[in-house]
Structures are given as C-alpha cells and as structure tokens.
Amino acid sequence: MKNQDKAIHLILIYLILAAAFLFLGIIFGSLNTEIGNPALEISHQILVGLGSGFLLIGFAISVNNIRHNRLMISLISTAMLFVGVQVGLGQFLIRNRAEYWVSGILYGLSVTIIGLIVGSIAYLSLRPLQRDDRLKFLSSFSRQTILGVFLGYIVLLSGVYLAISGNRYSCMGWPLCDGGSLPNDLGGWIVLIHRMVVGAVGLYLLWFNKQAWAKQKSQRLILTVSNLFVVLYFAQGFVGALKTIRDFPVYLLILHDATAVSLIAIGFVLLIAVGMKSRTEEEEIGEASQKFNRKQKMKDLLAINKPVVVLLLLSTTIAGMVIGAGKLPSFDILIVTILGGFLAAGGSSAINQYIDRDLDSLMTRTAKRPIPAGRLTPAEGLAFGVTALVIAFYLLAGFVNILAALLALAGMVYYILIYSVYLKKRSVQNIVIGGGAGAIPPLVGWAAATGSLNLAAGFLFLIIFLWTPPHFWALALLRKNEYAAAGVPMMPVERGDEVTKKLIFQYSVVLVFSTLTFWFLGLGGWIYFAGSTILGLYLLYLARQVMVNGRNRTYHRMYKHSNYYLLLLFIVLAADSVLL
C-alpha cells in the first residue's frame, strides 16, 4: 500500500508538471501567432516538449502501478493519443502550409489534453484506489452538467476559429460592430452570430448555476467547481469583448488564452466530480426541497465577507490611490477598484471561514459565524468565496490594470494559503508573517491609480505589516483561553502574557518610528508629520498601558483604538498628498 501511495504521489507530481508546461506552451504559441517572434516559437516548442515528456512519465508510472484503475488509465491514454495526433498535424501544417482550420484543431487538441490531465489529477486526488472507477450520471443535474460543459467547449472552439481565420477583425465593436452598426460582410455576420450564441449559452449556464445552488449545497466540490466554470465562461466572454474594443493588447490576449484553458480544465473537473459522486434524482430533489430564509441567507453571505474588516482594508486601498496619484482618483476607477477590493477581501474572508469552520465552532467570538452556526453550508461558503475572488481578479484586470489585479491575486493567495492553511495553526509567528496579506490593499490602490509601484508604496505596505502584530496580539490577550482551547498557537498561548505585552510595545515603537522616517525621507509634508506624531504618541500610550496594566479593558482599548489609529493615519497621508 505504501508503494502504491508513493506511486500515486509521483503520478500527481508529473501530471501537474505536464499540465503547467503545456499550459505555458499554449500561451507562448498563441503569442507567437499574434506577434510572430521566433523566440516565442522556440519557447513554445520547448515547453510543449517538456509537458509531453512529463505526461509520458506519468503515464508509464500509472500503467505500472494503478493499471486496475481503468478510468485513470483511459484519461491519460487519451491525452497521450491526442499528443501524438497533435504532433502529426503540426508536421502536416509545417510541410503543407495548411489552412487555418488545422491550427484550430491543434488548439482544440491542446486545451483538451490539458483538460484530460487536470481531470486525471482531480480524479486521482479524490479516489485513487477504487476499483469501481466508472463515472455515473444518474440525475437530471448530471446531464445538465454534461450539456453545459459541451456547450462551453463548442463556444470556445468557435471563438478559436474566429481568431485564427481572421474574421474577428470584421466586427471590431461590441456588442455590434464599429459604431454600433450591423455587419456589412459575411465575416462580420459570423462574428455577430458567435456573440449571440455566447449569450444564449450564457443564459443556459446561469440557469444551470441556479440549479447547482439548489441541488448541490451540501456538495463542496460540485458546487464550487460549477460556480467556477460558469464564472470563467463569462470571464472568457468579458475578456474577449475587451480585447476587441481595445484593439487586442498583449496582456488581454494572454488572459484570454489562460481563461480558455482554465475553462476547459475546470469543465473536465466538474464532469469528474459529478460522475464520481453519482447522486440520484431523489437525493437532489430532496436537497432542493429544503426550505430556507432567503433574506437570512443574503445576510449570512454578506456577513461571511467580514464587512467591517473589509471596510478598513478598503480605506487603505483608497488612501493608496490618493497618495499614489497625489489627487483624488477618477470616479470610474475608484468604483471598480473598491468593488474589486471588496470582492477580493470578502472572498478571502469567506474561504478563511470555510477553512476555520471547525476551529470557529470552539471559540465564543466566532461560534456564531454563518458556517459554524449552520446557517450556511461549508459548500456555500467555499463556492461564494471562490466566485468572489475570480470576479475580483477579472474586474481589476479588465477595468483597472493588470498590475492591480495581480497584486490583489497575490494578496488572496497569501492570506488563504500562507496564513490560513499553513501558518495559523502551525506557528507562533502566524500573525507576524501573515500580516503581509493585509498590507497588500494599499499597493493595489497605488497600482490602480498609477500603474506602477515605488518606494513610497512599499512604505504603505510596511506600515500595515508592522501594525498587524500589536493589533492582533491585543485581541489574543483577550481571547487567550479560547485560542488555547482551539489549538491556535497565538503568542500569549505559546510565550505567555508578559512576553506578548512587551512585544506589543516594541512593535508599536518600531511602527511609530517608521511612520516618522517617512517624513524625514521627504515623502510627506507637515500635515502628515503633525498627524502621524499625534497618532503615534497616542498608540505608544496605549501600548505602554498594555505593558504595565495587564487588564482586559486595556487590551480591548488597544485592539479597538489601533483600528482607529490605522484609519486616521492613512487619512492624514491622503490629505497631505492632496493638499500639499
């Protein structure tokens, strides 16, 4: 059994590497088609070769160790077969200068291969040793899933045809052609019909998603992946429309291809998840018939975002925009950045509460949250969080700039994987290192306003990074017994109250000194100097009281008023940037 487990881990590693390299190969290949750079073509060939090699190794290990798992072997074998077909067609294309339809088939094969590999990864991760490896689609929802994935696949391939054939240039406006007019040639009508089909399939997928929320609210993987598939479908259309309107900038071309590949990969995962679960019509009808309070459900979906915390983070985002630009941002950029920031922070919070649902049930402060209290299922919390994160990224990438979107994505990954999954329950330094996640929103704001970052933007990151430990350690002093019962290694639990109180004061001193250094470096005016000095002295007073007066009331004041300190400090920074 141990040898088989080891083999499965090796297969997963090689399949993940294969999917990653083939994914990058598609991106480089598409860019080469658009730009015609020999270096991109060489990179494309190297990446595809590496990906195919890793796939071959994974296939060989699978045949030697889990040949009894027919579905797994079938998935990887089909992927290998398609690689062979792709190589043959590629040679045909080179030698005969074939028409664009061959290129379309090659692209379709490429995304299908990645879909098969990702589907194999999902299957092997979820049910690696089962001999009953058949996928069973027993309910109407499962058949709706097959239709939805098929329609998404067809829409994607038709879009590839338009791109490769050159017809996309026949209708450059959106949703109609240039100037809001109807097409005047066949190519333009093909593009317009394609857009109508995209819309029709989108309506079907919205209905399908509604069915998922009704019938799969107990199924974490199915509900989350079905939501992700639908969101990526609309994201693909959204990026395609922007690409057309903005005359095909490179970053949107990359994002469009990346979204297309992700859509097909998630489609395969969805099929695997639904087929593996093999739910019956009776099970799904029974789940859909469960009554719920719609108004309460909406309140809980809002509460899972931690709106108070999100508002504080958004205030630093807005301040970052103002400070970076030296003026108030335009209304449209401000609104989209706020919306994207809200979804990014709120979605991260929802996933964090999904991860911590068992821990939250052990603590008085968190036991009434929607998931541990049973008002939302874990599946609903996870699906909502993932959906919010993906929408946030595409909003920022499409309407603000790619740097702001990537920074927001980095903040999401940092908070969810580094802090929530790894650090929180393993290290006494969880808050210290995890504070970097909360320090990213002002960078998002700065990038949204300027399209770049500099030393001053890094200073905004440093402020929140240094502010986070004394703020949360004050809360940890208040809730030490709860954290201890839940097994969370917070500083007071691991090192004791006295050490924690000294650290709160020391971090506060370093924080206040750093804020004044900003002024000495000439990065702030007299408004900032006066405001940061007054606020800093008050924070030091609170930290000193914590160190010498170990009472819950003092800890609560430090925790509460440090929020006001951060908010007011960023307001002072913004005012200084605008007024001086």
Coordinates of C-alpha atoms in Angstrom, one line a residue:
M1 CA 0.0 0.0 0.0
K2 CA 2.8 2.4 0.9
N3 CA 4.5 1.7 -2.5
Q4 CA 1.2 2.4 -4.3
D5 CA 0.7 5.7 -2.3
K6 CA 4.2 6.7 -3.3
A7 CA 3.5 5.9 -6.9
I8 CA 0.3 8.0 -6.8
H9 CA 2.2 11.0 -5.4
L10 CA 4.7 10.7 -8.2
I11 CA 2.0 10.4 -10.8
L12 CA 0.4 13.6 -9.4
I13 CA 3.7 15.5 -9.5
Y14 CA 4.4 14.6 -13.1
L15 CA 0.8 15.3 -14.2
I16 CA 0.9 18.7 -12.5
L17 CA 4.2 19.5 -14.2
A18 CA 2.8 18.3 -17.5
A19 CA -0.3 20.5 -17.2
A20 CA 1.8 23.5 -16.2
F21 CA 4.3 23.3 -19.0
L22 CA 1.6 22.6 -21.6
F23 CA -0.4 25.5 -20.3
L24 CA 2.6 27.8 -20.8
G25 CA 3.2 26.2 -24.2
I26 CA -0.3 27.3 -25.3
I27 CA 0.2 30.8 -24.1
F28 CA 3.6 31.2 -25.9
G29 CA 2.2 29.6 -29.0
S30 CA -0.8 32.0 -29.1
L31 CA 1.5 34.9 -28.6
N32 CA 3.8 33.7 -31.4
T33 CA 0.7 33.5 -33.7
E34 CA -0.1 37.1 -32.9
I35 CA 3.4 38.6 -32.8
G36 CA 5.5 36.3 -35.0
N37 CA 8.6 36.2 -32.7
P38 CA 11.0 33.3 -33.4
A39 CA 12.0 33.2 -29.7
L40 CA 8.3 32.6 -28.7
E41 CA 8.1 29.8 -31.2
I42 CA 11.2 28.1 -29.7
S43 CA 9.9 28.6 -26.2
H44 CA 6.6 27.1 -27.3
Q45 CA 8.3 24.0 -28.7
I46 CA 10.5 23.5 -25.6
L47 CA 7.5 23.9 -23.2
V48 CA 5.3 21.5 -25.2
G49 CA 8.2 19.0 -25.3
L50 CA 8.7 19.2 -21.6
G51 CA 5.0 18.9 -20.9
S52 CA 4.7 15.9 -23.2
G53 CA 7.7 14.3 -21.5
F54 CA 6.2 14.7 -18.0
L55 CA 2.9 13.3 -19.3
L56 CA 4.7 10.3 -20.7
I57 CA 6.5 9.6 -17.4
G58 CA 3.2 9.9 -15.5
F59 CA 1.5 7.5 -18.0
A60 CA 4.3 5.0 -17.5
I61 CA 4.1 5.1 -13.7
S62 CA 0.3 4.8 -13.9
V63 CA 0.4 1.7 -16.1
N64 CA 3.0 0.0 -13.8
N65 CA 1.2 0.8 -10.6
I66 CA -2.5 1.5 -11.0
R67 CA -3.5 -0.3 -14.2
H68 CA -6.6 -1.6 -12.4
N69 CA -8.0 1.9 -12.4
R70 CA -9.5 1.9 -15.8
L71 CA -10.8 5.4 -15.9
M72 CA -7.5 6.9 -14.8
I73 CA -5.6 4.9 -17.5
S74 CA -8.2 5.9 -20.1
L75 CA -7.9 9.6 -19.3
I76 CA -4.1 9.6 -19.5
S77 CA -4.1 7.3 -22.6
T78 CA -6.4 9.6 -24.4
A79 CA -4.2 12.6 -23.5
M80 CA -1.2 10.7 -24.9
L81 CA -3.1 9.8 -28.1
F82 CA -4.1 13.4 -28.6
V83 CA -0.4 14.5 -28.2
G84 CA 0.5 12.0 -30.9
V85 CA -2.2 13.4 -33.2
Q86 CA -1.2 16.9 -32.4
V87 CA 2.4 16.2 -33.4
G88 CA 1.3 14.6 -36.7
L89 CA -1.0 17.6 -37.5
G90 CA 1.7 20.0 -36.6
Q91 CA 4.1 18.4 -39.1
F92 CA 1.4 18.4 -41.7
L93 CA 0.8 22.1 -41.1
I94 CA 4.5 22.9 -41.4
R95 CA 5.1 20.9 -44.6
N96 CA 1.9 21.8 -46.5
R97 CA 1.2 25.3 -45.2
A98 CA -2.3 24.1 -44.4
E99 CA -5.3 26.3 -43.9
Y100 CA -6.3 27.9 -40.6
W101 CA -8.7 25.0 -39.8
V102 CA -5.7 22.8 -39.0
S103 CA -4.4 25.4 -36.5
G104 CA -7.9 25.4 -34.9
I105 CA -7.8 21.7 -34.5
L106 CA -4.4 21.9 -32.9
Y107 CA -5.6 24.4 -30.4
G108 CA -8.6 22.4 -29.6
L109 CA -6.4 19.3 -29.0
S110 CA -4.1 21.4 -26.8
V111 CA -6.8 22.5 -24.4
T112 CA -8.4 19.1 -24.5
I113 CA -5.1 17.5 -23.5
I114 CA -4.8 19.8 -20.5
G115 CA -8.4 19.2 -19.6
L116 CA -7.8 15.4 -19.6
I117 CA -4.7 15.8 -17.5
V118 CA -6.4 18.1 -15.0
G119 CA -9.3 15.8 -14.9
S120 CA -6.9 12.9 -14.1
I121 CA -5.3 14.9 -11.3
A122 CA -8.7 15.6 -9.8
Y123 CA -9.8 12.0 -10.1
L124 CA -6.6 10.6 -8.6
S125 CA -6.6 13.1 -5.8
L126 CA -10.2 12.2 -4.8
R127 CA -10.4 8.4 -5.4
P128 CA -7.1 6.9 -6.2
L129 CA -7.5 3.2 -5.2
Q130 CA -11.1 2.5 -6.1
R131 CA -11.8 -0.4 -8.5
D132 CA -15.3 0.8 -9.2
D133 CA -14.0 3.7 -11.2
R134 CA -17.0 4.3 -13.5
L135 CA -18.5 7.8 -13.7
K136 CA -22.3 7.6 -13.3
F137 CA -24.6 10.4 -14.4
L138 CA -27.8 9.4 -12.8
S139 CA -29.7 12.7 -12.2
S140 CA -31.1 15.4 -14.4
F141 CA -28.5 17.8 -12.9
S142 CA -25.6 15.5 -14.0
R143 CA -27.0 15.5 -17.6
Q144 CA -27.3 19.3 -17.4
T145 CA -23.7 19.4 -16.4
I146 CA -22.6 17.4 -19.5
L147 CA -24.6 19.7 -21.7
G148 CA -23.2 22.8 -20.1
V149 CA -19.6 21.7 -20.4
F150 CA -20.2 20.6 -24.0
L151 CA -21.7 24.0 -24.9
G152 CA -18.9 25.8 -23.3
Y153 CA -16.4 23.7 -25.2
I154 CA -18.2 24.4 -28.5
V155 CA -18.3 28.1 -27.9
L156 CA -14.6 28.1 -27.1
L157 CA -13.7 26.3 -30.3
S158 CA -15.9 28.6 -32.4
G159 CA -14.0 31.6 -30.8
V160 CA -10.7 30.0 -31.8
Y161 CA -12.0 29.6 -35.4
L162 CA -12.8 33.3 -35.5
A163 CA -9.4 34.3 -34.1
I164 CA -7.4 32.1 -36.4
S165 CA -9.4 32.7 -39.5
G166 CA -9.1 36.5 -39.2
N167 CA -12.9 37.0 -39.1
R168 CA -12.7 38.8 -35.8
Y169 CA -11.3 41.9 -37.5
S170 CA -14.6 42.1 -39.5
C171 CA -16.5 43.3 -36.4
M172 CA -14.4 45.4 -34.1
G173 CA -17.1 47.0 -31.9
W174 CA -19.1 45.3 -29.2
P175 CA -21.9 44.1 -28.9
L176 CA -22.5 45.3 -32.5
C177 CA -19.7 46.2 -35.0
D178 CA -17.9 49.6 -35.5
G179 CA -20.1 52.5 -34.4
G180 CA -22.9 50.2 -33.3
S181 CA -23.8 49.1 -36.8
L182 CA -24.7 45.8 -38.3
P183 CA -22.0 43.9 -40.3
N184 CA -21.6 44.5 -44.0
D185 CA -19.8 41.3 -44.9
L186 CA -20.0 37.6 -44.2
G187 CA -17.1 37.6 -41.7
G188 CA -18.9 40.3 -39.7
W189 CA -22.1 38.3 -39.5
I190 CA -20.2 35.2 -38.4
V191 CA -18.7 37.2 -35.5
L192 CA -22.1 38.6 -34.6
I193 CA -23.8 35.2 -34.7
H194 CA -21.0 33.9 -32.5
R195 CA -21.7 36.6 -29.9
M196 CA -25.4 35.7 -30.0
V197 CA -24.5 32.1 -29.3
V198 CA -22.2 33.1 -26.5
G199 CA -25.1 35.0 -24.9
A200 CA -27.6 32.1 -25.4
V201 CA -25.2 29.6 -23.8
G202 CA -24.6 32.1 -21.0
L203 CA -28.3 32.2 -20.2
Y204 CA -28.3 28.4 -20.0
L205 CA -25.3 28.4 -17.7
L206 CA -26.9 31.0 -15.4
W207 CA -29.9 28.7 -15.1
F208 CA -27.6 25.7 -14.6
N209 CA -25.8 27.6 -11.8
K210 CA -29.1 28.3 -10.1
Q211 CA -29.8 24.5 -10.2
A212 CA -26.4 23.9 -8.6
W213 CA -27.2 26.2 -5.7
A214 CA -30.5 24.5 -5.1
K215 CA -29.4 20.9 -5.5
Q216 CA -25.8 20.8 -4.6
K217 CA -25.5 23.0 -1.5
S218 CA -24.1 20.1 0.5
Q219 CA -21.5 19.2 -2.1
R220 CA -18.4 21.3 -1.7
L221 CA -16.5 20.2 -4.8
I222 CA -19.5 20.1 -7.2
L223 CA -21.0 23.5 -6.1
T224 CA -17.6 25.3 -6.1
V225 CA -16.5 23.9 -9.4
S226 CA -19.8 24.5 -11.1
N227 CA -19.7 28.1 -9.9
L228 CA -16.1 28.4 -11.1
F229 CA -17.0 27.0 -14.5
V230 CA -19.8 29.5 -15.0
V231 CA -17.8 32.5 -13.8
L232 CA -14.9 31.5 -16.1
Y233 CA -17.3 31.2 -19.1
F234 CA -18.5 34.8 -18.5
A235 CA -14.9 35.9 -17.8
Q236 CA -13.9 34.5 -21.2
G237 CA -16.6 36.5 -23.0
F238 CA -15.8 39.6 -20.9
V239 CA -12.1 39.5 -21.8
G240 CA -12.9 38.7 -25.5
A241 CA -15.2 41.8 -25.6
L242 CA -12.5 44.0 -24.1
K243 CA -9.9 42.6 -26.4
T244 CA -12.0 43.5 -29.4
I245 CA -12.8 47.0 -28.1
R246 CA -9.1 47.8 -27.2
D247 CA -7.6 46.5 -30.4
F248 CA -6.1 43.3 -28.9
P249 CA -3.4 44.4 -26.4
V250 CA -0.9 41.6 -25.5
Y251 CA -1.9 41.3 -21.8
L252 CA -5.6 40.7 -22.8
L253 CA -4.5 38.1 -25.4
I254 CA -2.6 36.2 -22.7
L255 CA -5.5 36.5 -20.2
H256 CA -8.0 35.3 -22.9
D257 CA -6.0 32.2 -23.6
A258 CA -5.3 31.5 -20.0
T259 CA -9.1 31.8 -19.2
A260 CA -9.9 29.5 -22.2
V261 CA -7.6 26.7 -21.0
S262 CA -8.8 27.1 -17.4
L263 CA -12.4 26.9 -18.5
I264 CA -11.9 23.6 -20.3
A265 CA -9.8 22.2 -17.4
I266 CA -12.5 23.1 -14.8
G267 CA -15.1 21.6 -17.1
F268 CA -13.3 18.3 -17.0
V269 CA -13.0 18.5 -13.2
L270 CA -16.7 19.3 -13.0
L271 CA -17.6 16.2 -15.1
I272 CA -15.3 14.0 -12.9
A273 CA -16.8 15.4 -9.7
V274 CA -20.4 14.9 -10.7
G275 CA -19.8 11.5 -12.2
M276 CA -17.8 10.3 -9.2
K277 CA -20.5 11.4 -6.7
S278 CA -23.2 9.6 -8.7
R279 CA -26.0 11.4 -7.0
T280 CA -29.6 10.2 -7.7
E281 CA -32.5 12.3 -8.7
E282 CA -34.2 11.6 -5.4
E283 CA -31.2 12.9 -3.4
E284 CA -31.0 16.1 -5.4
I285 CA -34.8 16.8 -5.3
G286 CA -34.7 16.2 -1.5
E287 CA -31.9 18.7 -1.1
A288 CA -33.6 21.3 -3.3
S289 CA -36.9 21.0 -1.3
Q290 CA -35.2 22.1 1.9
K291 CA -36.7 25.4 3.0
F292 CA -34.6 28.4 3.8
N293 CA -35.0 32.0 4.6
R294 CA -33.8 34.0 1.6
K295 CA -33.4 37.2 3.5
Q296 CA -31.3 35.5 6.2
K297 CA -29.3 33.7 3.5
M298 CA -28.3 37.1 1.9
K299 CA -27.4 38.5 5.4
D300 CA -25.2 35.5 6.0
L301 CA -23.5 35.8 2.6
L302 CA -22.7 39.4 3.5
A303 CA -21.6 38.5 7.0
I304 CA -19.1 35.9 5.7
N305 CA -17.3 38.7 4.0
K306 CA -16.4 40.3 7.4
P307 CA -17.7 43.7 6.1
V308 CA -16.2 45.8 8.9
V309 CA -12.7 44.4 8.4
V310 CA -13.1 44.8 4.6
L311 CA -14.1 48.4 5.0
L312 CA -10.9 49.1 6.9
L313 CA -8.9 47.4 4.2
L314 CA -10.7 49.4 1.5
S315 CA -9.9 52.6 3.3
T316 CA -6.2 51.7 2.9
T317 CA -6.8 50.9 -0.7
I318 CA -8.5 54.3 -1.4
A319 CA -5.7 56.0 0.5
G320 CA -3.1 54.2 -1.6
M321 CA -4.9 55.5 -4.7
V322 CA -4.9 59.1 -3.5
I323 CA -1.3 59.0 -2.2
G324 CA 0.0 57.4 -5.3
A325 CA -1.7 59.8 -7.7
G326 CA -1.4 62.8 -5.5
K327 CA -5.0 63.6 -6.2
L328 CA -8.5 62.1 -6.0
P329 CA -8.8 59.3 -8.5
S330 CA -11.4 59.3 -11.3
F331 CA -14.8 58.2 -10.2
D332 CA -14.9 55.1 -12.5
I333 CA -11.5 53.8 -11.5
L334 CA -12.4 54.4 -7.8
I335 CA -15.7 52.5 -8.0
V336 CA -14.2 49.5 -9.8
T337 CA -11.2 49.4 -7.5
I338 CA -13.5 49.5 -4.4
L339 CA -15.7 46.8 -5.9
G340 CA -12.8 44.6 -6.8
G341 CA -11.1 45.1 -3.5
F342 CA -14.4 44.3 -1.6
L343 CA -14.8 41.1 -3.5
A344 CA -11.1 40.1 -3.1
A345 CA -11.0 40.8 0.6
G346 CA -14.5 39.4 1.2
G347 CA -13.9 36.3 -0.9
S348 CA -10.7 35.6 1.0
S349 CA -12.5 36.0 4.3
A350 CA -15.2 33.5 3.2
I351 CA -12.6 30.9 2.3
N352 CA -10.8 31.6 5.5
Q353 CA -14.0 30.9 7.4
Y354 CA -14.6 27.7 5.4
I355 CA -11.1 26.6 6.4
D356 CA -11.5 27.5 10.0
R357 CA -15.1 26.3 10.4
D358 CA -14.2 23.6 13.0
L359 CA -11.9 25.9 14.9
D360 CA -14.5 28.7 14.8
S361 CA -17.1 26.4 16.5
L362 CA -14.7 26.1 19.5
M363 CA -14.4 29.8 20.1
T364 CA -17.1 32.1 21.6
R365 CA -16.1 35.0 19.4
T366 CA -16.6 33.1 16.2
A367 CA -19.1 30.3 17.0
K368 CA -22.0 32.4 15.7
R369 CA -20.4 32.9 12.2
P370 CA -22.7 31.6 9.4
I371 CA -20.8 28.3 8.7
P372 CA -20.2 27.0 12.3
A373 CA -23.7 28.2 13.3
G374 CA -25.1 26.1 10.4
R375 CA -26.8 28.9 8.6
L376 CA -24.6 28.4 5.6
T377 CA -23.2 25.0 4.5
P378 CA -19.4 24.7 4.0
A379 CA -20.1 24.2 0.3
E380 CA -21.9 27.5 0.1
G381 CA -19.2 29.4 1.9
L382 CA -16.4 27.9 -0.2
A383 CA -18.3 28.4 -3.5
F384 CA -19.2 32.0 -2.6
G385 CA -15.6 32.8 -1.7
V386 CA -14.0 31.3 -4.8
T387 CA -16.5 33.0 -7.0
A388 CA -15.9 36.4 -5.4
L389 CA -12.1 36.0 -5.8
V390 CA -12.3 35.2 -9.5
I391 CA -14.7 38.1 -10.3
A392 CA -12.5 40.4 -8.3
F393 CA -9.4 39.5 -10.4
Y394 CA -11.2 39.9 -13.8
L395 CA -12.8 43.2 -12.8
L396 CA -9.5 44.7 -11.8
A397 CA -7.7 43.2 -14.8
G398 CA -10.3 44.4 -17.3
F399 CA -11.3 47.8 -16.0
V400 CA -8.2 49.0 -13.9
N401 CA -4.9 47.4 -14.9
I402 CA -3.1 44.0 -14.8
L403 CA -0.7 45.1 -12.0
A404 CA -3.5 45.9 -9.6
A405 CA -5.2 42.6 -10.5
L406 CA -2.0 40.6 -9.9
L407 CA -1.4 42.3 -6.6
A408 CA -4.9 41.6 -5.5
L409 CA -4.4 37.9 -6.5
A410 CA -1.1 37.8 -4.6
G411 CA -3.0 39.1 -1.5
M412 CA -5.7 36.4 -1.9
V413 CA -3.1 33.6 -2.2
Y414 CA -1.0 35.0 0.7
Y415 CA -4.0 35.2 3.0
I416 CA -5.6 31.9 2.1
L417 CA -2.6 29.6 1.6
I418 CA 0.3 31.1 3.5
Y419 CA -1.7 32.4 6.5
S420 CA -5.0 30.4 6.8
V421 CA -3.8 27.0 5.6
Y422 CA -0.2 26.9 6.7
L423 CA 0.7 29.5 9.4
K424 CA -2.3 30.0 11.6
K425 CA -2.4 26.6 13.3
R426 CA 1.4 25.9 13.0
S427 CA 3.5 28.8 14.0
V428 CA 3.5 31.4 16.8
Q429 CA 4.7 33.8 14.1
N430 CA 1.4 33.4 12.3
I431 CA 0.3 37.0 12.7
V432 CA 3.7 38.5 12.1
I433 CA 4.2 36.7 8.7
G434 CA 0.5 36.7 7.9
G435 CA 0.3 40.4 8.3
G436 CA 1.7 40.8 4.8
A437 CA -1.6 39.8 3.3
G438 CA -3.4 42.7 5.0
A439 CA -0.6 45.0 3.8
I440 CA -1.3 44.5 0.1
P441 CA -4.5 46.5 -0.4
P442 CA -2.7 49.9 -0.4
L443 CA -0.4 48.5 -3.1
V444 CA -3.5 47.6 -5.1
G445 CA -4.8 51.1 -4.7
W446 CA -1.4 52.7 -5.7
A447 CA -1.1 50.4 -8.7
A448 CA -4.7 51.1 -9.7
A449 CA -4.0 54.9 -9.7
T450 CA -0.5 54.9 -11.3
G451 CA 0.0 51.6 -13.0
S452 CA 3.3 51.1 -11.1
L453 CA 4.9 50.9 -7.6
N454 CA 7.8 52.7 -6.0
L455 CA 9.5 53.2 -2.6
A456 CA 6.6 55.2 -1.1
A457 CA 4.2 52.4 -2.0
G458 CA 6.5 50.0 -0.2
F459 CA 6.3 52.2 2.9
L460 CA 2.5 51.8 3.0
F461 CA 3.0 48.1 2.9
L462 CA 5.5 48.4 5.8
I463 CA 3.0 50.4 8.0
I464 CA 0.3 47.7 7.9
F465 CA 2.9 44.9 8.2
L466 CA 4.2 46.4 11.4
W467 CA 0.7 47.4 12.7
T468 CA -0.8 43.9 12.4
P469 CA 1.1 42.1 15.3
P470 CA 0.4 44.6 18.1
H471 CA -3.2 44.9 16.9
F472 CA -4.0 41.2 16.9
W473 CA -1.9 40.3 19.9
A474 CA -4.1 42.6 21.9
L475 CA -7.0 40.5 20.8
A476 CA -5.1 37.3 21.6
L477 CA -4.5 38.5 25.1
L478 CA -8.3 39.0 25.5
R479 CA -9.1 35.6 24.0
K480 CA -6.1 33.6 25.1
N481 CA -8.1 30.8 26.7
E482 CA -10.3 30.4 23.5
Y483 CA -7.2 30.2 21.3
A484 CA -5.6 27.7 23.6
A485 CA -8.8 25.5 23.6
A486 CA -8.9 25.7 19.8
G487 CA -5.2 24.8 19.4
V488 CA -4.1 28.0 17.8
P489 CA -0.5 28.9 18.7
M490 CA -1.0 32.6 19.3
M491 CA 1.7 34.5 21.1
P492 CA 0.1 34.6 24.6
V493 CA -0.7 30.9 24.4
E494 CA 2.9 29.9 23.4
R495 CA 5.1 32.5 25.1
G496 CA 2.9 33.9 27.9
D497 CA 1.2 37.3 28.6
E498 CA 4.4 39.2 29.7
V499 CA 6.3 38.4 26.6
T500 CA 3.3 39.3 24.4
K501 CA 2.8 42.7 26.2
K502 CA 6.5 43.6 25.7
L503 CA 6.3 42.6 22.1
I504 CA 3.2 44.8 21.6
F505 CA 5.1 47.8 23.0
Q506 CA 8.2 47.1 21.0
Y507 CA 6.4 46.6 17.7
S508 CA 4.4 49.8 18.4
V509 CA 7.7 51.7 18.9
V510 CA 9.1 50.4 15.6
L511 CA 5.8 51.3 13.8
V512 CA 5.8 54.8 15.1
F513 CA 9.5 55.4 14.3
S514 CA 8.9 54.0 10.8
T515 CA 6.0 56.4 10.2
L516 CA 8.2 59.4 11.2
T517 CA 11.0 58.1 9.0
F518 CA 8.7 58.6 6.0
W519 CA 8.6 62.3 6.8
F520 CA 12.4 62.5 7.3
L521 CA 12.9 61.0 3.9
G522 CA 10.9 63.8 2.3
L523 CA 7.9 61.6 1.4
G524 CA 5.4 63.6 3.4
G525 CA 4.6 67.2 4.4
W526 CA 3.8 69.0 7.6
I527 CA 0.2 67.7 7.7
Y528 CA 1.5 64.2 7.8
F529 CA 4.2 64.9 10.3
A530 CA 1.9 66.6 12.7
G531 CA -0.8 64.0 12.3
S532 CA 1.5 60.9 12.5
T533 CA 3.2 62.3 15.6
I534 CA 0.0 62.8 17.5
L535 CA -1.4 59.5 16.4
G536 CA 1.9 57.7 17.2
L537 CA 2.1 59.2 20.7
Y538 CA -1.4 58.0 21.4
L539 CA -0.6 54.5 20.1
L540 CA 2.5 54.4 22.3
Y541 CA 0.5 55.4 25.3
L542 CA -2.0 52.6 24.7
A543 CA 0.9 50.1 24.1
R544 CA 2.6 51.3 27.3
Q545 CA -0.7 50.8 29.2
V546 CA -0.9 47.2 27.9
M547 CA 2.6 46.5 29.1
V548 CA 2.2 47.9 32.7
N549 CA -1.5 47.4 33.2
G550 CA -2.5 43.8 32.4
R551 CA -6.3 44.1 32.3
N552 CA -8.8 43.0 29.7
R553 CA -10.1 46.5 29.5
T554 CA -6.7 47.8 28.5
Y555 CA -6.3 45.0 25.9
H556 CA -9.6 45.8 24.4
R557 CA -8.8 49.5 24.1
M558 CA -5.5 48.7 22.3
Y559 CA -7.3 46.3 19.9
K560 CA -10.1 48.8 19.2
H561 CA -8.2 52.0 19.1
S562 CA -5.4 50.6 17.0
N563 CA -8.0 50.3 14.2
Y564 CA -8.7 54.0 14.5
Y565 CA -5.0 54.7 14.5
L566 CA -4.5 52.9 11.1
L567 CA -7.6 54.5 9.6
L568 CA -6.7 58.0 10.7
L569 CA -3.0 57.7 9.7
F570 CA -4.0 56.8 6.2
I571 CA -6.5 59.7 6.1
V572 CA -3.7 62.0 7.2
L573 CA -1.4 60.6 4.5
A574 CA -4.1 61.1 1.8
A575 CA -4.9 64.6 3.0
D576 CA -1.2 65.5 2.9
S577 CA -0.9 64.2 -0.7
V578 CA -3.9 66.1 -1.9
L579 CA -3.4 69.4 -0.1
L580 CA 0.3 69.9 -0.2

